[in-house]
Coordinates of C-alpha atoms and ligand atoms in Angstrom, one line a residue:
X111 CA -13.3 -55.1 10.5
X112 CA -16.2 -53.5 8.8
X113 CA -16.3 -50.7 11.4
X114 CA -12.8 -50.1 11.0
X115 CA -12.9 -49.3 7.8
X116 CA -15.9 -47.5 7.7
X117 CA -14.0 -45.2 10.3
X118 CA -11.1 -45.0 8.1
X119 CA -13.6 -44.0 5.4
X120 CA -15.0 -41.0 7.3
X121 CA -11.5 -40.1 8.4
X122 CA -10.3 -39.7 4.4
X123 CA -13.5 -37.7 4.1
X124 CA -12.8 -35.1 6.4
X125 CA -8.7 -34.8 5.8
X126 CA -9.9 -34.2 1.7
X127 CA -12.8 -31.5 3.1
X128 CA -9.9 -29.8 5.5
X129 CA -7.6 -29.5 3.1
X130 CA -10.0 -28.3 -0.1
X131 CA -11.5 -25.9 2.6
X132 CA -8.2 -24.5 3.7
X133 CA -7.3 -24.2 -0.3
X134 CA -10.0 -22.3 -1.1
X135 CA -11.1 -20.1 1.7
X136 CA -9.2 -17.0 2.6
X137 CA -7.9 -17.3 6.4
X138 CA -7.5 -14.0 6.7
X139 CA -8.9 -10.8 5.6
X140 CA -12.0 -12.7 4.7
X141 CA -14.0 -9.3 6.3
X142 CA -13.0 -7.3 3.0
X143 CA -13.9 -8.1 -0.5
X144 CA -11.7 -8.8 -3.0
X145 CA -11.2 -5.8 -4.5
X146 CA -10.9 -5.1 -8.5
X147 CA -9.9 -2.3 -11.1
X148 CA -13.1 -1.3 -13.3
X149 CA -12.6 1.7 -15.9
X150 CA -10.6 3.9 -13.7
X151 CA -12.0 3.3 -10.4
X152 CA -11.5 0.4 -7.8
X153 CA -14.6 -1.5 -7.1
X154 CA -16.0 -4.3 -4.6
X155 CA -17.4 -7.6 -5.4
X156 CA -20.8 -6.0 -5.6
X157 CA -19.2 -3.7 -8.4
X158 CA -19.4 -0.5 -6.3
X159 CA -16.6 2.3 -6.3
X160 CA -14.6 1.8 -3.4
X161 CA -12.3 4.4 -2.1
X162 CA -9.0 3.7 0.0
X163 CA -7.9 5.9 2.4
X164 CA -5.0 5.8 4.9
X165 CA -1.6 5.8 6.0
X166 CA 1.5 4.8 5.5
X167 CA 4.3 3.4 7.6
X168 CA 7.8 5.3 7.8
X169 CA 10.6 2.2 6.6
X170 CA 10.0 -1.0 8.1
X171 CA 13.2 -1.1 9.4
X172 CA 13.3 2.9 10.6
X173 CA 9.8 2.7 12.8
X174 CA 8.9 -0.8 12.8
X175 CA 7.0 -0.3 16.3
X176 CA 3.8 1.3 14.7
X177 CA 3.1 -2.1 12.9
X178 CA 1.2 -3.5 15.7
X179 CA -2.6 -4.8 16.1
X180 CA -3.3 -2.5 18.7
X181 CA -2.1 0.7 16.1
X182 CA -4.3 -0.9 13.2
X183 CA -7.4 -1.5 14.8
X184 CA -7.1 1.9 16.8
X185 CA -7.0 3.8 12.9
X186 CA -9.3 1.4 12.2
X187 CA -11.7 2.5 14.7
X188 CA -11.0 6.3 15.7
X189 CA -9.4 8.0 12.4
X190 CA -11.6 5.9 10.0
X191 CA -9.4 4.1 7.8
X192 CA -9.6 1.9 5.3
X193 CA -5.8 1.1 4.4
X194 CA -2.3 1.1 5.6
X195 CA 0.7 0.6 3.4
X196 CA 3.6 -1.3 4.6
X197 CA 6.3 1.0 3.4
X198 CA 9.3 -1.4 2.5
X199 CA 12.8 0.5 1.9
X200 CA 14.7 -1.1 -1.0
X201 CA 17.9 0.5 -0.4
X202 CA 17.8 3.3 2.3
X203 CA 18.8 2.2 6.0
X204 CA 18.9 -1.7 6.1
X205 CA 16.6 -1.7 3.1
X206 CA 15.5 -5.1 1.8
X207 CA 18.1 -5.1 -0.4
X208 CA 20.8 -4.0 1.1
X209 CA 20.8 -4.7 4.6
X210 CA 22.2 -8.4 4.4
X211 CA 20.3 -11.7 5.2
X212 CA 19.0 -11.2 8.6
X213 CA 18.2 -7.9 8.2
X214 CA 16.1 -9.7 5.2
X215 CA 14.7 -11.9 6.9
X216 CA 13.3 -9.5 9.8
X217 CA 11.5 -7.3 7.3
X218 CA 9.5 -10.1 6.2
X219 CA 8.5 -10.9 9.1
X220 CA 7.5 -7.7 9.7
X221 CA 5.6 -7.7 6.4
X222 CA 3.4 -10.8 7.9
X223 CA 2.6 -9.0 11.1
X224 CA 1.7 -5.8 9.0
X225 CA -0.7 -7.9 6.6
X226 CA -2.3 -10.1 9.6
X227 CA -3.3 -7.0 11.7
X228 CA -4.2 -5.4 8.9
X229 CA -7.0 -8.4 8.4
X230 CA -7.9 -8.5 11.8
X231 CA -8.6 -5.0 12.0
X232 CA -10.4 -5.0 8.4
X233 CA -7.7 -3.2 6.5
X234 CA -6.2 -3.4 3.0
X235 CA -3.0 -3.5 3.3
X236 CA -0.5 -2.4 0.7
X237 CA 2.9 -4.2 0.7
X238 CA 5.4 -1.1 -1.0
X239 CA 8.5 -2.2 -2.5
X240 CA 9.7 1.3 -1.8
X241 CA 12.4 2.2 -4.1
X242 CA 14.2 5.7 -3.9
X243 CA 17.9 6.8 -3.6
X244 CA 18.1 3.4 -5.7
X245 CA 16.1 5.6 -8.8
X246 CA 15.5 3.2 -11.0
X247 CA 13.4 -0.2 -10.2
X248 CA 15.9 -2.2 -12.6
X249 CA 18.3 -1.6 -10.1
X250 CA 16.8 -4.9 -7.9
X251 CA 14.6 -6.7 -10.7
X252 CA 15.7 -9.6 -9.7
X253 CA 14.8 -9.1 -6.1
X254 CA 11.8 -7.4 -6.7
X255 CA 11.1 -10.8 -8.6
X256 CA 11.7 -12.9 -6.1
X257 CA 10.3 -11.2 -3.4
X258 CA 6.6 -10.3 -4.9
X259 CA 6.8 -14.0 -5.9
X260 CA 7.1 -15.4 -2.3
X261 CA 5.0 -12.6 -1.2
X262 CA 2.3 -13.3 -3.4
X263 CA 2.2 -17.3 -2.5
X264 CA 2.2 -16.5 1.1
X265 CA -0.9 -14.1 0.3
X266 CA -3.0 -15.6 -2.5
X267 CA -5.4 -16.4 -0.3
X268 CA -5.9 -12.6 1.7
X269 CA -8.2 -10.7 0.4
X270 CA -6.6 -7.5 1.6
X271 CA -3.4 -7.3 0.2
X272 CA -2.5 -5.3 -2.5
X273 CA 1.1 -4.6 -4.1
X274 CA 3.0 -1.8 -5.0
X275 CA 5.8 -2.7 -6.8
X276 CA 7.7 0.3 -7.1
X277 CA 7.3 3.5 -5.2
X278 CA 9.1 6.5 -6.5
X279 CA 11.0 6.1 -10.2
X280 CA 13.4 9.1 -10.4
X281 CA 16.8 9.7 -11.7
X282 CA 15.3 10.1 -15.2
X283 CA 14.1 6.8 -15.4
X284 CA 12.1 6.6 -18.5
X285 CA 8.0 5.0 -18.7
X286 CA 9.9 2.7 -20.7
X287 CA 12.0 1.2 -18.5
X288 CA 9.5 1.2 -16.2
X289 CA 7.1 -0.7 -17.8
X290 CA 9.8 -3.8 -19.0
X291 CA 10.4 -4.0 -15.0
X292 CA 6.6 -3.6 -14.2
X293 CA 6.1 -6.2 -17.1
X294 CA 8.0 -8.9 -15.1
X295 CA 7.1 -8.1 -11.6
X296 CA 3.4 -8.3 -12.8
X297 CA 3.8 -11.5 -14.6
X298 CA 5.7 -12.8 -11.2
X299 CA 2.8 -12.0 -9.0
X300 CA 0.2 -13.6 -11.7
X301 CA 1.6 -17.0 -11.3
X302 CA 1.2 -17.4 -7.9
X303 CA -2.2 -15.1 -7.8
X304 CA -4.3 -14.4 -11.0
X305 CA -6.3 -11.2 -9.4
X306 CA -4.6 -9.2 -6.5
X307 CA -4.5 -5.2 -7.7
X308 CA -1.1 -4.2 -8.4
X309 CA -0.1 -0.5 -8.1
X310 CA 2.6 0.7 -10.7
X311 CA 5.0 3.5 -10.2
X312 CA 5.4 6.2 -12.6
X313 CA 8.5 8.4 -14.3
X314 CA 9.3 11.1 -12.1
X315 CA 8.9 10.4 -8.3
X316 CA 5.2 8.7 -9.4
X317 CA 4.3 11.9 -11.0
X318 CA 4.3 11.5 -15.0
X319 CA 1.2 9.7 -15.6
X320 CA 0.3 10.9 -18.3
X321 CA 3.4 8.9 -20.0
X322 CA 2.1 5.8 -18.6
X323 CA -1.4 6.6 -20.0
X324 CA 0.2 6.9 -23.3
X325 CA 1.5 3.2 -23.6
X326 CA -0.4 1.3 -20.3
X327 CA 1.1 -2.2 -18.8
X328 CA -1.4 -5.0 -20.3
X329 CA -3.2 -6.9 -17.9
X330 CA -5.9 -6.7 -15.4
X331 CA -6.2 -5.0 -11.7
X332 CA -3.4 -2.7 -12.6
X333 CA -3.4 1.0 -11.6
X334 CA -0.7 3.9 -11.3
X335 CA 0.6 5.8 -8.6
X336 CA 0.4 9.5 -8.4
X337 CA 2.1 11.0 -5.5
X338 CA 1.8 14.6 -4.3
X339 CA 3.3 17.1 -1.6
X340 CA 0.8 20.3 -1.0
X341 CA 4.1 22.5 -0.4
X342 CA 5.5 21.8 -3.9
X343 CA 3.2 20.3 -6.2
X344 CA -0.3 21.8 -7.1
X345 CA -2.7 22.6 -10.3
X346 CA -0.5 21.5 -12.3
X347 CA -0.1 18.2 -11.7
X348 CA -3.7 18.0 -11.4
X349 CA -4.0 18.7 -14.5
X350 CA -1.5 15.7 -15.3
X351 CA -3.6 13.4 -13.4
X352 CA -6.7 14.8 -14.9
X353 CA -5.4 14.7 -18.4
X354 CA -4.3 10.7 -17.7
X355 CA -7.7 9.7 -16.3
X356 CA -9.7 11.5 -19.4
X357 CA -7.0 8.6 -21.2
X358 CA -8.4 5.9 -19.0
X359 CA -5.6 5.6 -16.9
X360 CA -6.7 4.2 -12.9
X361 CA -4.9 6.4 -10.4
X362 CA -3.9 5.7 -6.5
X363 CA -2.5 8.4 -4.5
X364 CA -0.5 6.0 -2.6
X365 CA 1.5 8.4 -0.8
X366 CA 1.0 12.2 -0.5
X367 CA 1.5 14.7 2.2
X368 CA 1.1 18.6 2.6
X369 CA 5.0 20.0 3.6
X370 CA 6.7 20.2 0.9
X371 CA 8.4 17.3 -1.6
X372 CA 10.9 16.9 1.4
X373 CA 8.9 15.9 3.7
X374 CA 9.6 18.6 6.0
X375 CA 8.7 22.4 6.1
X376 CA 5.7 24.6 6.0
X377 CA 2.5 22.7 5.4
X378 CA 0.3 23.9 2.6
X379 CA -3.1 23.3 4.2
X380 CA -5.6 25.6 1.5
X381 CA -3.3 23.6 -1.7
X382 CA -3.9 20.3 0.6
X383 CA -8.1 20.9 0.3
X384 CA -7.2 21.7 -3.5
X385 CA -5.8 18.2 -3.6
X386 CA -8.5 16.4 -1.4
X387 CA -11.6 18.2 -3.4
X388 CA -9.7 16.4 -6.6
X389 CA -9.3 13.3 -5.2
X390 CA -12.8 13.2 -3.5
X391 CA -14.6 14.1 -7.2
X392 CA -12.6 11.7 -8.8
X393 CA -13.1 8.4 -6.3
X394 CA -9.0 8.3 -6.5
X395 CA -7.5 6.3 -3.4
X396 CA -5.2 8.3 -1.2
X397 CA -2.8 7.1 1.6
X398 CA -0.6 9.5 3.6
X399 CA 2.7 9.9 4.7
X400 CA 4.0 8.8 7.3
X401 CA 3.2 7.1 10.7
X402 CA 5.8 8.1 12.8
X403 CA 7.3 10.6 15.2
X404 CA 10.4 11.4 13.2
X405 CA 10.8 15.3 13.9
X406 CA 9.6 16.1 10.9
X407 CA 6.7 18.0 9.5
X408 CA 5.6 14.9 7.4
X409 CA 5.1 12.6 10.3
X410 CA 1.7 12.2 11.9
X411 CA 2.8 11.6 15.5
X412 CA 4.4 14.3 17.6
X413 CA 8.1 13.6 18.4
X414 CA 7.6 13.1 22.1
X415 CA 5.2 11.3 22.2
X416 CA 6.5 7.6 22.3
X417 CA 2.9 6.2 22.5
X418 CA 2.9 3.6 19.2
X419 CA -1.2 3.1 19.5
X420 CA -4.3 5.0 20.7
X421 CA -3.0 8.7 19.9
X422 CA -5.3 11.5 21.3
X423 CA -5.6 14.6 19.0
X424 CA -2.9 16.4 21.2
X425 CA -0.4 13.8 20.4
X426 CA -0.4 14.2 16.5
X427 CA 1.5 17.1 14.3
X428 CA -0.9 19.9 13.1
X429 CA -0.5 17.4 9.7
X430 CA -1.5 14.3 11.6
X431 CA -4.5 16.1 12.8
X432 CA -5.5 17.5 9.4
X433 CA -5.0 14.3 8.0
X434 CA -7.2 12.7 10.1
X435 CA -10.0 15.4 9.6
X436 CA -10.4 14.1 6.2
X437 CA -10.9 10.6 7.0
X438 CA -13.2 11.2 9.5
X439 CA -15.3 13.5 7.2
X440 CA -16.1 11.0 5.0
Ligands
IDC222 C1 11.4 10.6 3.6 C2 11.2 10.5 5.1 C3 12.5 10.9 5.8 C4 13.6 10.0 5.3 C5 13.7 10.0 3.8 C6 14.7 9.0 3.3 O1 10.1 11.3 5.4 O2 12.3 10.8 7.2 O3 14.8 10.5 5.9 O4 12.5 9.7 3.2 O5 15.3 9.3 2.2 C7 8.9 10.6 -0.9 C8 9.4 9.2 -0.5 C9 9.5 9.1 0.9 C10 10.1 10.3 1.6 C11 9.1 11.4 1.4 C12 9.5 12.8 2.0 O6 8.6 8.2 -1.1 O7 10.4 8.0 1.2 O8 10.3 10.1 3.0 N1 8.9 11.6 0.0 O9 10.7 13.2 1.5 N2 8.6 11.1 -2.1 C13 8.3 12.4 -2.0 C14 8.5 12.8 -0.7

């Protein structure tokens, strides 16, 4: 009798030490610190400036072969990186919110697989509610509500992940507008987890950051996307970024490329070192666009090459390859 219970005792014990441990330690991502905002900069548990660097998916649903642990751990390994976003179509080609249940359904799944690889091969990961043809975020608030809710419930716990909750405003889209959606989508991820960084988008394709610096979104581990193409956009949008930093404002490149705002023609390789000196000075995160081999002078991959992990030099665009020159320079 006595032994029974004493068993019974010691079994309680380790159910209530199982389940505290599973509540409070992260499963995955566990490699990586937690990472926070401090002034302008990102910084590590230790309170050092930490600097992102990466790439970023094509649309989850366009070239959803790339997310793979092989992929991750090979960029991880061989091109030097830090990051990857997980770039999440809102409305283009079975886009979350447009693409019916299923098509819902798949994309989170996808997301889960992105965010798991990424921790097994030590990455941040960046989960991108990628608005564009849809302009302005209102358009799916109440989506974008729901989904950074369940997203940040399944992720509380990874250390890795961090959320982007609205890539490119455009359409005229005022900082005002913005910031009432960002307002709600923040306060949506905050209930489920109290210190993930959040990336905002900004008026103008993430360009404008000097509005946001003007009026920011309260809260902690915020910071603002600036996004750049070489071919189009130069000195004087550095001069916008430069003049919202001097405000206080913290910056994350979280998508940029060299071709032009298209995505496709000539690359601008002397404006790109412009661009990566700034960056570089300035401790600003940068992830580029796009893993892929869509025939276009924005992906990194050649377009026949089918291989969807371990790339040799030969088998990436002349952007691919001077993408990867900058990471492995650092
Ligand atoms: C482009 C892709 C292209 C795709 C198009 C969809 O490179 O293959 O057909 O989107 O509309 C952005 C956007 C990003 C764009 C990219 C290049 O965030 O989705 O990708 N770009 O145009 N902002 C500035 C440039």
């Amino acid at each position: 009798m006595k032994k029974i219970r004493i068993r019974k005792f010691f079994i309680c014990l380790l159910a209530v030490l199982c389940i505290t441990a599973s509540d409070c330690m992260p499963v995955y991502g566990a490699k990586l610190p937690a990472l926070k905002v401090k002034g302008t900069q990102l910084v590590n548990d230790k309170g050092k400036t930490v600097q992102l660097r990466g790439v970023s998916t094509h649309g989850l649903s366009w070239y959803p072969q790339y997310v793979n642990q092989k992929a991750f751990s090979w960029m991880k390994k061989n091109w030097k990186i830090n990051t990857v976003r997980l770039a999440m179509y809102t409305s283009e080609y079975n886009g979350y919110c447009t693409g019916g249940k299923a098509n819902r359904k798949m994309l989170e799944k996808r997301i889960d697989q992105g965010v798991k690889c990424a921790a097994k091969a030590g990455l941040y990961v960046i989960i991108d509610w990628h608005i564009l043809s849809d302009g302005n975020p209102g358009t799916y608030e109440k989506e974008a509500v729901a989904f950074f809710k369940k997203m940040a419930s399944k992720y509380k716990n990874y250390t890795n992940v961090i959320y982007e909750i609205c890539n490119e405003p455009n359409g005229g889209t005022s900082w005002s507008d913005i910031r009432t959606y960002a307002g709600k989508v923040v306060k949506a991820i905050r209930s489920r987890d109290k210190d993930a960084v959040i990336l905002i988008g900004t008026p103008n394709w993430s360009q404008d950051v000097e509005l946001a610096a003007q009026n920011p979104v309260r809260g902690k581990n915020l910071m603002y996307t600036l996004h750049f193409y070489a071919g189009t956009h130069g000195e004087y949008l550095r001069q916008k970024a430069q003049a919202a930093l001097d405000q206080g404002l913290p910056l994350f490149v979280s998508e940029f490329g060299i071709s032009d705002a298209s995505g496709n023609g000539a690359l601008n390789k002397s404006e790109g070192s412009r661009w990566m000196k700034f960056l570089n000075r300035n401790k600003i995160s940068y992830v580029g666009w796009n893993l892929s081999n869509k025939g276009e002078s924005s992906a990194l991959i050649k377009s026949d090459c089918s291989n969807t992990s371990g790339w040799k030099n030969k088998e990436l665009t002349p952007w691919g390859n001077w993408l990867v020159k900058q990471f492995r320079q650092k």
